[in-house]
Coordinates of C-alpha atoms in Angstrom, one line a residue:
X1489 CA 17.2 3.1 -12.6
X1490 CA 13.4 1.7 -12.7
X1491 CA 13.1 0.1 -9.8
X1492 CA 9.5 -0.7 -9.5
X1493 CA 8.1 -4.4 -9.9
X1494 CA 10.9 -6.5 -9.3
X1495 CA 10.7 -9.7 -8.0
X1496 CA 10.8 -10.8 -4.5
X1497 CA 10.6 -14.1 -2.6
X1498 CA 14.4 -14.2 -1.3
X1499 CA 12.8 -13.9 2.5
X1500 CA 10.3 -16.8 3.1
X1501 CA 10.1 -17.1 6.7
X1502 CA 7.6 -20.2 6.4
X1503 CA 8.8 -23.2 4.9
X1504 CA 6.7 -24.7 2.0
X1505 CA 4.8 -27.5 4.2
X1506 CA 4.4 -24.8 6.9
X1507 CA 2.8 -22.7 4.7
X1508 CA 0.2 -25.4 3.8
X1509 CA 0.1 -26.4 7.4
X1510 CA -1.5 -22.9 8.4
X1511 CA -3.8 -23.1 5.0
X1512 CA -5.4 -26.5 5.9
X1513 CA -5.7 -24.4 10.1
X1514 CA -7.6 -22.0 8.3
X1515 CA -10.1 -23.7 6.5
X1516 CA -10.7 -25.9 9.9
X1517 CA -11.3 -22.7 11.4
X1518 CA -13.7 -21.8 8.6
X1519 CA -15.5 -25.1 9.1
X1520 CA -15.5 -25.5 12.6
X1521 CA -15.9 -22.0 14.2
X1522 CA -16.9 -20.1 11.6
X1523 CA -17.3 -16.5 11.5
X1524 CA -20.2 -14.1 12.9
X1525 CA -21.8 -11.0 11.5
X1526 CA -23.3 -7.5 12.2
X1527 CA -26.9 -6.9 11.4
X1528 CA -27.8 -5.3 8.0
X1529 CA -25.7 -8.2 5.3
X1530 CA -29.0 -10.1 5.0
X1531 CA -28.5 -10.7 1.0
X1532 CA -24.9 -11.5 1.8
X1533 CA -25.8 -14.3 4.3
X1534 CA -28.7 -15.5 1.8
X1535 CA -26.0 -15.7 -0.6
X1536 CA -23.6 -18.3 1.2
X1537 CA -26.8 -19.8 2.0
X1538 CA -27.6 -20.3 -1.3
X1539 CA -24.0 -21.4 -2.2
X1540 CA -23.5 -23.9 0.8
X1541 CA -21.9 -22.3 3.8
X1542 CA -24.3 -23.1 7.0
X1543 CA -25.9 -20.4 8.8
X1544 CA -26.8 -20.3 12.4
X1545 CA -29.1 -17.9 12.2
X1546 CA -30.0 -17.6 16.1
X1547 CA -26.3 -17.5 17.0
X1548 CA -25.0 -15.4 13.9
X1549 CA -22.2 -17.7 12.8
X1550 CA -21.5 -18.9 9.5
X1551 CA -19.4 -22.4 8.4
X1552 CA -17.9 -22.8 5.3
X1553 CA -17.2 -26.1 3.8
X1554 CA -13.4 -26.7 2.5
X1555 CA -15.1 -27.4 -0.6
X1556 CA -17.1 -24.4 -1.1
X1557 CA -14.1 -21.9 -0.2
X1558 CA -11.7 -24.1 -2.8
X1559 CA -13.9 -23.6 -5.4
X1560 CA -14.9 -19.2 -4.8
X1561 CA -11.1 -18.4 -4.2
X1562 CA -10.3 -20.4 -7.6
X1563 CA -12.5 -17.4 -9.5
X1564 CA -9.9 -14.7 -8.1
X1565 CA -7.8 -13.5 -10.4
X1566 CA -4.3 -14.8 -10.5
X1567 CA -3.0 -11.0 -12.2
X1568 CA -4.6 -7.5 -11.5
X1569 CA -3.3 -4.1 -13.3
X1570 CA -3.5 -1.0 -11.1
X1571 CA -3.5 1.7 -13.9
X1572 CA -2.2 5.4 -13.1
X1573 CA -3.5 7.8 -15.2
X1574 CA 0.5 8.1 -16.9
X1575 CA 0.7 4.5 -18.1
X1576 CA 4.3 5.0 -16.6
X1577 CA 3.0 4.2 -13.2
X1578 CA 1.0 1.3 -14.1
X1579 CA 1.0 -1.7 -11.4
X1580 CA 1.3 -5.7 -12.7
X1581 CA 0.1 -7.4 -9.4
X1582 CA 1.4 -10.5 -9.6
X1583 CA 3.8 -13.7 -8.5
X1584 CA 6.3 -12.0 -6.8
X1585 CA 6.3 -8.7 -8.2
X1586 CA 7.1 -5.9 -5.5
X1587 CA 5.7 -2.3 -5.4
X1588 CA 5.9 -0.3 -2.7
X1589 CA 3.9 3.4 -1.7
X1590 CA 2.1 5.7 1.1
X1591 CA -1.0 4.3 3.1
X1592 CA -2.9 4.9 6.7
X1593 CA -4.7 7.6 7.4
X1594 CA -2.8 9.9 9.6
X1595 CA -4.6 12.9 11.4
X1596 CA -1.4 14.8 12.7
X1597 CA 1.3 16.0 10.5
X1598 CA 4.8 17.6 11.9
X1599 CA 4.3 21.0 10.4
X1600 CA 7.6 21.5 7.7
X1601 CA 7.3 25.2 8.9
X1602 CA 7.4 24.7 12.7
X1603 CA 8.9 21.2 13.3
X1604 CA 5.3 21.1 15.6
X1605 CA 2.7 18.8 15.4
X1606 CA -0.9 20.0 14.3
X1607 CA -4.0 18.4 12.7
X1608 CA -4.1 17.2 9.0
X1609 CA -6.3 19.7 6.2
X1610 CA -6.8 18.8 3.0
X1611 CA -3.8 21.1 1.7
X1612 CA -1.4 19.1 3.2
X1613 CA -3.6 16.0 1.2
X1614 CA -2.5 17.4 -2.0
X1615 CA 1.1 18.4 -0.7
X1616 CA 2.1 15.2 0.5
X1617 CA 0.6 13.9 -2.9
X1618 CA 2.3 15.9 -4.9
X1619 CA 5.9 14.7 -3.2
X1620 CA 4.6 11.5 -3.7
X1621 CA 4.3 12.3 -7.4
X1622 CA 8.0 13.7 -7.5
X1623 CA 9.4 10.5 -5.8
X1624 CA 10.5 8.0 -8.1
X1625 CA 10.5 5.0 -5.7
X1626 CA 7.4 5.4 -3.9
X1627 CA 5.3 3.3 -6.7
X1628 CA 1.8 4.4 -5.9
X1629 CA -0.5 6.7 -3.7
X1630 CA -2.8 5.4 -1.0
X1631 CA -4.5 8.6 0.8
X1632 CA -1.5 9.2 3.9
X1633 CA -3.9 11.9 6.0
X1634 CA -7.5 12.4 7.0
X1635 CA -8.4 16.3 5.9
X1636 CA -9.3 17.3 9.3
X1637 CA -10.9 20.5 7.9
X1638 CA -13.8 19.1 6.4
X1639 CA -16.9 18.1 6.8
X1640 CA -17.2 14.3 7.3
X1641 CA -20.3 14.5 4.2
X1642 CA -17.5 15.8 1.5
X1643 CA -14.4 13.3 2.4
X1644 CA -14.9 10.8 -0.3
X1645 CA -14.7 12.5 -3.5
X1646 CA -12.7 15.4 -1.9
X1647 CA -9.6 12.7 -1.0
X1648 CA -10.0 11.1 -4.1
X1649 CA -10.1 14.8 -6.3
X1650 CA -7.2 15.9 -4.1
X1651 CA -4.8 12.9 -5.3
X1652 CA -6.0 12.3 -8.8
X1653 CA -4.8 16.4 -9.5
X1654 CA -1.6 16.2 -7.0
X1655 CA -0.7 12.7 -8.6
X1656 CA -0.7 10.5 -11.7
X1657 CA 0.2 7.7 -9.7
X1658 CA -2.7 4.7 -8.9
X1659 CA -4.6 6.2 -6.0
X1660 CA -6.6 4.2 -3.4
X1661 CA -8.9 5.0 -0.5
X1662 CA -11.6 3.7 1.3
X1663 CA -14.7 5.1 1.5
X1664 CA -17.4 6.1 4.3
X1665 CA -20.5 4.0 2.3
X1666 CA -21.8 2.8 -0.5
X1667 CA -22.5 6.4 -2.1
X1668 CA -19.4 7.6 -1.5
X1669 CA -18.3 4.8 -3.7
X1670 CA -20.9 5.7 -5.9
X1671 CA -19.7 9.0 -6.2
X1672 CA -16.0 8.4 -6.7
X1673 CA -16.6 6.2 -9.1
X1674 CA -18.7 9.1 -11.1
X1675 CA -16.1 11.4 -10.7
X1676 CA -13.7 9.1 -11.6
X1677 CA -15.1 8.2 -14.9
X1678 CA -15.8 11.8 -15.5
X1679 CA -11.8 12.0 -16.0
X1680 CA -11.5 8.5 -17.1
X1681 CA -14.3 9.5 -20.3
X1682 CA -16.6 6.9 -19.1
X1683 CA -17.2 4.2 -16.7
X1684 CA -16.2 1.6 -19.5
X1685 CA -13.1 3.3 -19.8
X1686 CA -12.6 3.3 -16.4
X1687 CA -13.2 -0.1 -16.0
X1688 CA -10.2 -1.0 -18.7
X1689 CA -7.8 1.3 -16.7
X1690 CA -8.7 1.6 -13.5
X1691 CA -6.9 4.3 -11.7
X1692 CA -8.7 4.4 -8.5
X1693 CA -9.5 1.2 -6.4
X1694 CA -10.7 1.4 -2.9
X1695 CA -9.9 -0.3 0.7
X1696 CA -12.6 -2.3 2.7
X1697 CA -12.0 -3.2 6.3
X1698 CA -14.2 -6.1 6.2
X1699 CA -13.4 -8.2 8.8
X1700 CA -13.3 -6.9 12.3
X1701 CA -10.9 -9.2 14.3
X1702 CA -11.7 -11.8 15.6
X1703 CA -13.7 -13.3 13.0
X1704 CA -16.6 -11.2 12.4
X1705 CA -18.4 -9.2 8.9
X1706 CA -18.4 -5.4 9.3
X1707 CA -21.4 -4.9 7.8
X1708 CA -20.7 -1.3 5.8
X1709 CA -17.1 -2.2 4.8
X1710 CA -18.8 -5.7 3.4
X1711 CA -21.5 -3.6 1.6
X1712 CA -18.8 -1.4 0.1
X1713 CA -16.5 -4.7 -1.3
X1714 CA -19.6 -5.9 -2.6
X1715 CA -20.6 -3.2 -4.4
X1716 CA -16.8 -2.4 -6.0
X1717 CA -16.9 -6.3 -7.1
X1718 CA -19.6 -5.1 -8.8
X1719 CA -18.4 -2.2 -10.8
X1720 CA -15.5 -4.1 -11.3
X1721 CA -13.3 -1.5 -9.3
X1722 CA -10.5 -3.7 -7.6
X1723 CA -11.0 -3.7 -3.7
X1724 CA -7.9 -4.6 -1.4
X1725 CA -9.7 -6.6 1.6
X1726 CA -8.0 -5.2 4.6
X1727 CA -7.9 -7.0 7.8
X1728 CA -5.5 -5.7 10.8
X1729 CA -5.6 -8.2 13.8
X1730 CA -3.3 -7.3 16.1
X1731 CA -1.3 -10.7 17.9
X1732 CA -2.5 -10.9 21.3
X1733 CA -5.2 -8.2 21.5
X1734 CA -7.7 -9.4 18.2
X1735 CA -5.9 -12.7 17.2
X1736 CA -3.6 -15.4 19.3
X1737 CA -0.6 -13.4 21.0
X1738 CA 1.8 -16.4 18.8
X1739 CA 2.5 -15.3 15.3
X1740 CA 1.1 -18.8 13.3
X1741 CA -2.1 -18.4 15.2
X1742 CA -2.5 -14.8 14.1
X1743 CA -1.6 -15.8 10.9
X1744 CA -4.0 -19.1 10.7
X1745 CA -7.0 -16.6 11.5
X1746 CA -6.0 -13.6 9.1
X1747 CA -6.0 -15.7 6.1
X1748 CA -9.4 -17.4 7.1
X1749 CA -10.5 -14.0 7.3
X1750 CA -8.9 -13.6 4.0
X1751 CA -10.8 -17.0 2.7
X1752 CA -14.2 -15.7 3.8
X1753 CA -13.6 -12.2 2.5
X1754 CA -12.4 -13.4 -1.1
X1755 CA -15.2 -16.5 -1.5
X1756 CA -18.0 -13.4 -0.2
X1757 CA -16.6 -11.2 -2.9
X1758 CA -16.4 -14.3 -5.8
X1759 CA -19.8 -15.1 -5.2
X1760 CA -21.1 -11.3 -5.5
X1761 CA -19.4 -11.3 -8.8
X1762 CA -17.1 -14.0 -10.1
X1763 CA -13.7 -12.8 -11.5
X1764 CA -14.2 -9.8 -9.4
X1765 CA -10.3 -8.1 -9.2
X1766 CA -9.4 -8.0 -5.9
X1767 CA -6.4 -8.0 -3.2
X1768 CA -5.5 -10.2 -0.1
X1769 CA -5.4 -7.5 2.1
X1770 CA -4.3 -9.0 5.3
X1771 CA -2.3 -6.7 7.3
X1772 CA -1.0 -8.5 11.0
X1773 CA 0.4 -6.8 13.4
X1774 CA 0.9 -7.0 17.0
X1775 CA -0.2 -5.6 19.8
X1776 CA 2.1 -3.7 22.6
X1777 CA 0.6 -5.5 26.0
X1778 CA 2.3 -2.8 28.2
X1779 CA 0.4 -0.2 26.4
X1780 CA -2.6 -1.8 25.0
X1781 CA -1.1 0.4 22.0
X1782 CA -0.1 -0.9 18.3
X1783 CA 3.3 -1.9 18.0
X1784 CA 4.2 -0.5 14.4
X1785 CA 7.7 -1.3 14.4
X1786 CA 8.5 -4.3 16.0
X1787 CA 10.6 -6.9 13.3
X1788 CA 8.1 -9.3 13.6
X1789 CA 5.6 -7.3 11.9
X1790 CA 8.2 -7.6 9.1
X1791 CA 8.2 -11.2 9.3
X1792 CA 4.5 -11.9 9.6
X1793 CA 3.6 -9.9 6.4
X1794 CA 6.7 -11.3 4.7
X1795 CA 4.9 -14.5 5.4
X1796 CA 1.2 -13.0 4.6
X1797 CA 2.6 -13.1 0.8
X1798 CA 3.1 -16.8 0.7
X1799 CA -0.3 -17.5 2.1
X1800 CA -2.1 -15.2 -0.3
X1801 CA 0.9 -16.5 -3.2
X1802 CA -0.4 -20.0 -2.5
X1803 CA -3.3 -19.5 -3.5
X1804 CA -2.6 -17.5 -6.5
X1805 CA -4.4 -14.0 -5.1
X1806 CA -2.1 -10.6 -5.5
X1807 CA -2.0 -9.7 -1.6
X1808 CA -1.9 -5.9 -0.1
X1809 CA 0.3 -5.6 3.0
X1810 CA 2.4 -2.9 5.3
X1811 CA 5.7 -2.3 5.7
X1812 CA 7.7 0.9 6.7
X1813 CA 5.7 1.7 10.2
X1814 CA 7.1 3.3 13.4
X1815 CA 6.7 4.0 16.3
X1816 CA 8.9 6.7 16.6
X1817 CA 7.0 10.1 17.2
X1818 CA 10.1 12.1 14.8
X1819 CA 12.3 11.2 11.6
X1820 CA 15.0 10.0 14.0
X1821 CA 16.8 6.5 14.4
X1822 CA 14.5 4.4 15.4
X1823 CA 12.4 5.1 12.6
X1824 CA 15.2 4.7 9.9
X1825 CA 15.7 1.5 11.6
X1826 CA 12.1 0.2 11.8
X1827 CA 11.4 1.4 8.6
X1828 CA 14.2 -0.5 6.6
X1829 CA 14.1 -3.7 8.3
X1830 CA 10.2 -4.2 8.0
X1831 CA 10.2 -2.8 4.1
X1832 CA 13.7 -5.0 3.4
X1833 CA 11.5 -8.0 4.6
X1834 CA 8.0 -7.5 3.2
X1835 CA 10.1 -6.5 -0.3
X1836 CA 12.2 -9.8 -0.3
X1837 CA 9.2 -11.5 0.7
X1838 CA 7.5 -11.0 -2.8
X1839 CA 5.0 -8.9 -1.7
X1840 CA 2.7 -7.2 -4.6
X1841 CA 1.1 -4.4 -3.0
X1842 CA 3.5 -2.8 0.4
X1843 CA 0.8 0.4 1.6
X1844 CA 2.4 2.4 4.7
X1845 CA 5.9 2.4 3.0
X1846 CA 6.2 5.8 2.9
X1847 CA 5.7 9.0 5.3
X1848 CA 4.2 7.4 8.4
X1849 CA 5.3 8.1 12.0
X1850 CA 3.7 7.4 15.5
X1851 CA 2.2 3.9 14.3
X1852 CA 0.1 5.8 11.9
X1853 CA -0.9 8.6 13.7
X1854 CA 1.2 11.2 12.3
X1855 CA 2.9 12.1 8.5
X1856 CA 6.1 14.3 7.6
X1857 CA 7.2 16.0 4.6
X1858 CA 10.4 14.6 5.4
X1859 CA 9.5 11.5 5.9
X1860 CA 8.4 10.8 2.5
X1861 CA 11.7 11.6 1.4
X1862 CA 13.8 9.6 3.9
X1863 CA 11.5 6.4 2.7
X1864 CA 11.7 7.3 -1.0
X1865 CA 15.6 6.4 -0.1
X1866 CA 14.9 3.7 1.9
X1867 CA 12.3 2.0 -0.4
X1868 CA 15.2 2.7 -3.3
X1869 CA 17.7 0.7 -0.9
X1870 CA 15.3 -2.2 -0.9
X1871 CA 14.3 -2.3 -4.4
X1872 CA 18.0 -2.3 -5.4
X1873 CA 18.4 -5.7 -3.0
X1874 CA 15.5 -7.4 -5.3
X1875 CA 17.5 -6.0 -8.6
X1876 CA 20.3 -8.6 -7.6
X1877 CA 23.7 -8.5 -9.4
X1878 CA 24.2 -8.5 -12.8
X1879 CA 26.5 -11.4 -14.3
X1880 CA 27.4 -11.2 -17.8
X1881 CA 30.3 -10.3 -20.4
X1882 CA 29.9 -6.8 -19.8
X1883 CA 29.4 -6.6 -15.7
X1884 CA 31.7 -9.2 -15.3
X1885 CA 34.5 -7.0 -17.3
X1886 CA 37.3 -9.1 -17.4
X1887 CA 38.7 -7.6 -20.6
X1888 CA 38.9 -4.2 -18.2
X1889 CA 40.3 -6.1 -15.7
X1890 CA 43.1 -7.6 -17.9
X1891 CA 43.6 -3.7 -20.3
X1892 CA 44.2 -2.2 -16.3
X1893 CA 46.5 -4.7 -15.3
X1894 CA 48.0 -5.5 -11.8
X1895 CA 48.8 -2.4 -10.1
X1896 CA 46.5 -0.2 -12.0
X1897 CA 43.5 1.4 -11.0
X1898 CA 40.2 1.6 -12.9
X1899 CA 39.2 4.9 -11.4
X1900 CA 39.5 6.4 -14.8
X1901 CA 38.9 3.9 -16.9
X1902 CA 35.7 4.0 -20.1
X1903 CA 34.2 1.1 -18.0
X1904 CA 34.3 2.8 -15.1
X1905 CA 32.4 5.9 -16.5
X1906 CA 29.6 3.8 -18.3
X1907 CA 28.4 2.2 -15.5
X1908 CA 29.0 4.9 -12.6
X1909 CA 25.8 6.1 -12.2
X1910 CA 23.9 3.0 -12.9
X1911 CA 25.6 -0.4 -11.1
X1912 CA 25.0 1.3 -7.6
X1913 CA 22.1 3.4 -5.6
X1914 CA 23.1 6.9 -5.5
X1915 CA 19.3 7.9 -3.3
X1916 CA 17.6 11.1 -3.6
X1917 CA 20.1 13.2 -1.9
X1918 CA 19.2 12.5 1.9
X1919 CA 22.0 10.0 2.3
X1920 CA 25.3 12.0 3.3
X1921 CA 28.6 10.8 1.9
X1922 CA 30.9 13.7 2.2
X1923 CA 33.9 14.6 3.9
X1924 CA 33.5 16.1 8.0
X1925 CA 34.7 19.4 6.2
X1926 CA 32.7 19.4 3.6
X1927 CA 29.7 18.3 5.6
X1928 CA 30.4 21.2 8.0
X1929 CA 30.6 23.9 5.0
X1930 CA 27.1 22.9 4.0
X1931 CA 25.6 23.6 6.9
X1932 CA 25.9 20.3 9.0
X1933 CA 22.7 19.3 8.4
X1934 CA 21.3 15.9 9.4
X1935 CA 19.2 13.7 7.6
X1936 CA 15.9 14.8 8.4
X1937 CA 17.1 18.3 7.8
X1938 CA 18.5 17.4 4.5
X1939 CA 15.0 15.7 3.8
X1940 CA 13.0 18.1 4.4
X1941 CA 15.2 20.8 2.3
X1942 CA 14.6 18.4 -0.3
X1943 CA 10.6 18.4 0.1
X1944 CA 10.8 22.4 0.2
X1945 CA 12.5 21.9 -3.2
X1946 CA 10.2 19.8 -4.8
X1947 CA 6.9 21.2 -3.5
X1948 CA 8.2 24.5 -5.3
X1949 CA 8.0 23.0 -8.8
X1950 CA 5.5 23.9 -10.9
X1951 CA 2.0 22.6 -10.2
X1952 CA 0.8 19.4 -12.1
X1953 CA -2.8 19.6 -14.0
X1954 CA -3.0 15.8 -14.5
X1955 CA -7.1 16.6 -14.7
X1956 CA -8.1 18.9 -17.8
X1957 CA -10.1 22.1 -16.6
X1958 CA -12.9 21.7 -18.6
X1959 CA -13.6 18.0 -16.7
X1960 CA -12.3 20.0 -13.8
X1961 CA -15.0 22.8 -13.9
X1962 CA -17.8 19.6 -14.4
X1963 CA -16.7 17.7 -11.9
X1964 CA -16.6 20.7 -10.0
X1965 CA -20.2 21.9 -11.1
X1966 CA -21.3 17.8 -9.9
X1967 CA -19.8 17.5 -6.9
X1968 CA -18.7 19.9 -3.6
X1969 CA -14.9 20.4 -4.1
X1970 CA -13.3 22.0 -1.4
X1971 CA -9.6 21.9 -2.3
X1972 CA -9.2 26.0 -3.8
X1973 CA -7.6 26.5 -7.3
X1974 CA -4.6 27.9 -7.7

C-alpha cells in the first residue's frame, strides 16, 4: 500500500478570510516593526537596501514594504523535488501533498539493551537510520540524534556520511557554518558524480534556524540559507517560536509573527538568488508557563501547524513543519496519544514536509528504537485517513452483495480474498489484535515491547551499501570519517 504523498487539506482550522486576515497582520508587522539583526550580515542588509526595505542602521531594524515582500516571495518556487538516492523515495513538495519522517536533534536515546537512558554516538546515528530505511511509512530522514561522541569539528560531514550509507531515503540536516555546508556538499557530489548532478537530484538539503524569535536574523544560520540558495541546495527556513515565551501566548498572534518571519526569511533568500528551492519552515509551538519548558504535545501544536500549511499554501511556498512530539519521557500512552492526534492533524492539514514524525520522546530530547516503529504505525494510520474510500464498480461490489444473498456471509467469498490485504491498514506488526489466550502464549508483550522486538529484527538484516566503496574509500581519503566499517 504506498502511502506516501497523498493529499491533505481535510483539517483547516482557519477559515479562508482568516487565513488572509493574519497574511495582511504579517506584512503590517513587516512594515511597521520590522525585524532586527545580529552583527556580521552586512551584505545581507546592503542587499534589502538596495532592493527597498529601510534600514535603521543605529537601531538595527529593518521595514519591508508590502510591495517589496509580494514581489521576492512570488520568485519561490511553487513545486520542489526532494530526491533519495532510490528514485523510490523521491519527494513532490507541493499543494497539499503529505510526507511525513524523523527530525530534531535528540542527545539521549533509551538504550534497546537496557531500557536506560544514555547519551547519543554516532552508532546509534546509523542504527536509527537504518530502521528508518526499513520503515515504509516514515517518508524521509532528517538527522534524529546529535553523535555525542565526536568532536564538534567532524559533525557535519560525519551526520550526513552516516545517513547517506544507513539510508536511501532524502536526508536533511543543518550544519554548524558555512564550510560545513561546503563540505557536505563536496561529499555529496562525490556520490552524486558531480555537483551538476547533484543539483538535478538533490538528495541532501539542509535546515537553517534563521530567525531567532521574536523577530530577529541569526546571523550564521542566515549566512548558511544564503549560501545553499546559492548552490541551489533546497534549505527549509526553520523558525520555532514558542506561544507565550518568544511570540504572543494567543495562537493567531504566534501565528501572525511566524509567517512574517517566514516573509523576511523567503524574500532574503529570493533576493540572494531568485528561484532559489526552498521551504516555509515555520514550526510553532507553545510554551509550558509552569515549567518555562517546551510543551511538545499539547493539541494545539497540532492545530497551529495544521494552520502553518495554509499560510505558507497561500502563498504557493511548500512548507516544513512538526508533528508527532511528546512529552512523555517512555513509549507509553501519553505518547501514542500525543503522537497521533498532532500527526492526524498536521497530515489532514495538507502539510508537505511533517519532520519530528517519527522516534522523538521528551520534547525532543530523547529517541527510541521503539519508537520509530510505534510511529511508522501511527504515521501508516494517518496516511490511510488522507487515502479516503474508494467508490467505484469494483469497491462498491454490489454484484458480491447480490451472488451472497441475504443471510450469507462473504467471509469466503473471491471478493473478499482480492481485497483483504489491501482495503484496510494491517501496521507493521506493533498493533495487537489477538485473542487474551493467544496474546498470553506469545509472551504478553505490550506495544512497546512488541516494537522494540520488531527493531531487533530489522536492525539484524543485512547491512545496506547505498554508497560504492570506491567513492567510499575517496570520500574517506577527503574527509575525517569517524563512523568504523563493518
Amino acid at each position: 500500500m504506498n502511502l506516501m504523498g497523498l493529499q491533505g487539506g481535510q483539517y483547516c482550522p482557519l477559515s479562508p478570510e482568516q487565513v488572509e486576515i493574519v497574511h495582511e497582520a504579517s506584512l503590517k508587522i513587516l512594515e511597521k516593526t520590522g525585524i532586527t539583526y545580529e552583527q556580521g550580515l552586512e551584505d545581507t542588509i546592503q542587499m534589502l537596501d538596495n532592493n527597498g526595505a529601510a534600514i535603521n542602521r543605529d537601531r538595527k531594524i529593518i521595514t519591508f514594504p508590502k510591495d517589496m515582500i509580494i514581489e521576492q516571495v512570488a520568485k519561490a518556487p511553487e513545486k520542489i523535488v526532494l530526491y533519495g538516492q532510490d528514485p523510490k523515495n523521491d519527494l513532490h513538495l507541493t499543494e497539499n501533498r503529505v510526507h511525513l519522517g524523523t527530525g530534531g536533534a535528540a542527545i539521549k536515546i533509551l538504550d534497546p539493551e537496557t531500557g536506560k537512558i544514555r547519551p547519543t554516538t554516532l552508532k546509534d546515528l546509523y542504527d536509527v537510520s537504518r530502521l528508518v530505511d526499513q520503515l515504509d511509512n516514515i517518508h524521509f530522514l532528517v538527522k534524529p540524534c546529535v553523535a555525542t561522541d565526536i568532536d564538534i569539528e567532524d559533525y557535519n560531514v560525519n551526520w550526513f556520511y552516516t545517513c547517506l550509507c544507513a539510508s536511501s531515503k532524502h536526508v536533511m540536516s543543518g550544519v554548524n557554518d558555512e564550510k560545513g555546508l561546503h563540505d557536505v556538499i563536496e561529499m555529496a557530489s562525490m556520490i552524486a558524480g558531480g555537483l551538476d548532478k547533484l543539483q538535478e537530484r538533490p538528495f541532501i538539503s539542509t535546515i537553517a534556524c534563521f530567525a531567532i524569535s521574536p523577530l530577529k536574523l541569526c546571523t550564521q544560520s542566515t549566512r548558511i540559507m544564503q549560501e545553499a540558495n546559492r548552490f541551489r541546495i533546497p534549505v527549509a527556513l526553520s523558525s520555532a517560536p514558542m506561544a507565550g515565551s518568544t511570540s504572543p501566548l494567543t495562537m493567531a498572534g504566534t501565528l501572525a509573527q511566524l509567517h512574517a518571519e517566514q516573509l523576511a526569511g523567503i524574500t532574503i533568500c529570493q533576493l540572494t538568488k531568485a528561484g532559489a528551492p526552498l521551504l516555509y519552515g515555520g514550526i510553532p509551538g507553545l510554551a509550558n508557563l509552569k515549567t518555562m519548558g517546551y510543551s511538545g504535545g499539547a493539541v494545539e501544536f497540532g492545530m497551529m501547524n495544521a494552520a502553518i500549511h495554509q499560510l505558507s499554501n497561500h502563498i504557493k511556498v511548500p512548507n516544513y513543519n512538526s508533528s508527532g512530539l511528546s512529552d512523555s519521557k517512555i513509549s507509553d500512552a501519553q505518547a501514542g496519544y500525543e503522537k497521533a492526534l498532532t500527526s492526524l492533524l498536521a497530515s489532514m492539514g495538507g502539510s508537505n514536509y511533517i519532520h519530528h514524525s517519527a522516534g522523538m520522546l521528551e520534547s525532543m530530547l530523547t529517541i527510541a528504537h521503539e519508537q520509530f516503529v510505534i510511529d511508522d504505525e501511527i504515521i501508516g494510520n494517518c496516511c490511510k485517513v488522507l487515502k479516503g474510500i474508494d467508490v467505484d464498480v469494483e469497491h462498491l461490489a454490489l454484484e458480491v452483495i447480490d451472488s451472497v444473498g441475504p443471510g450469507g456471509n462473504f467471509m469466503m467469498a473471491p471478493h473478499t480474498m482480492t481485497h483483504l490485504r489491501t482495503e484496510y491498514y494491517n501496521g507493521n506488526g506493533v498493533t495487537d489484535r489477538k485473542s487474551r489466550e493467544k496474546w498470553e502464549q506469545d509472551g504478553s508483550l505490550d506495544a512497546r515491547q512488541r516494537a522494540l522486538a520488531i527493531a531487533g529484527k530489522l536492525l539484524a538484516n543485512p547491512k545496506p551499501t547505498y554508497i560504492p566503496e570506491e567513492i567510499d574509500k575517496a570520500i574517506r581519503k577527503k574527509f575525517n570519517i569517524l563512523l568504523a566499517k563493518e
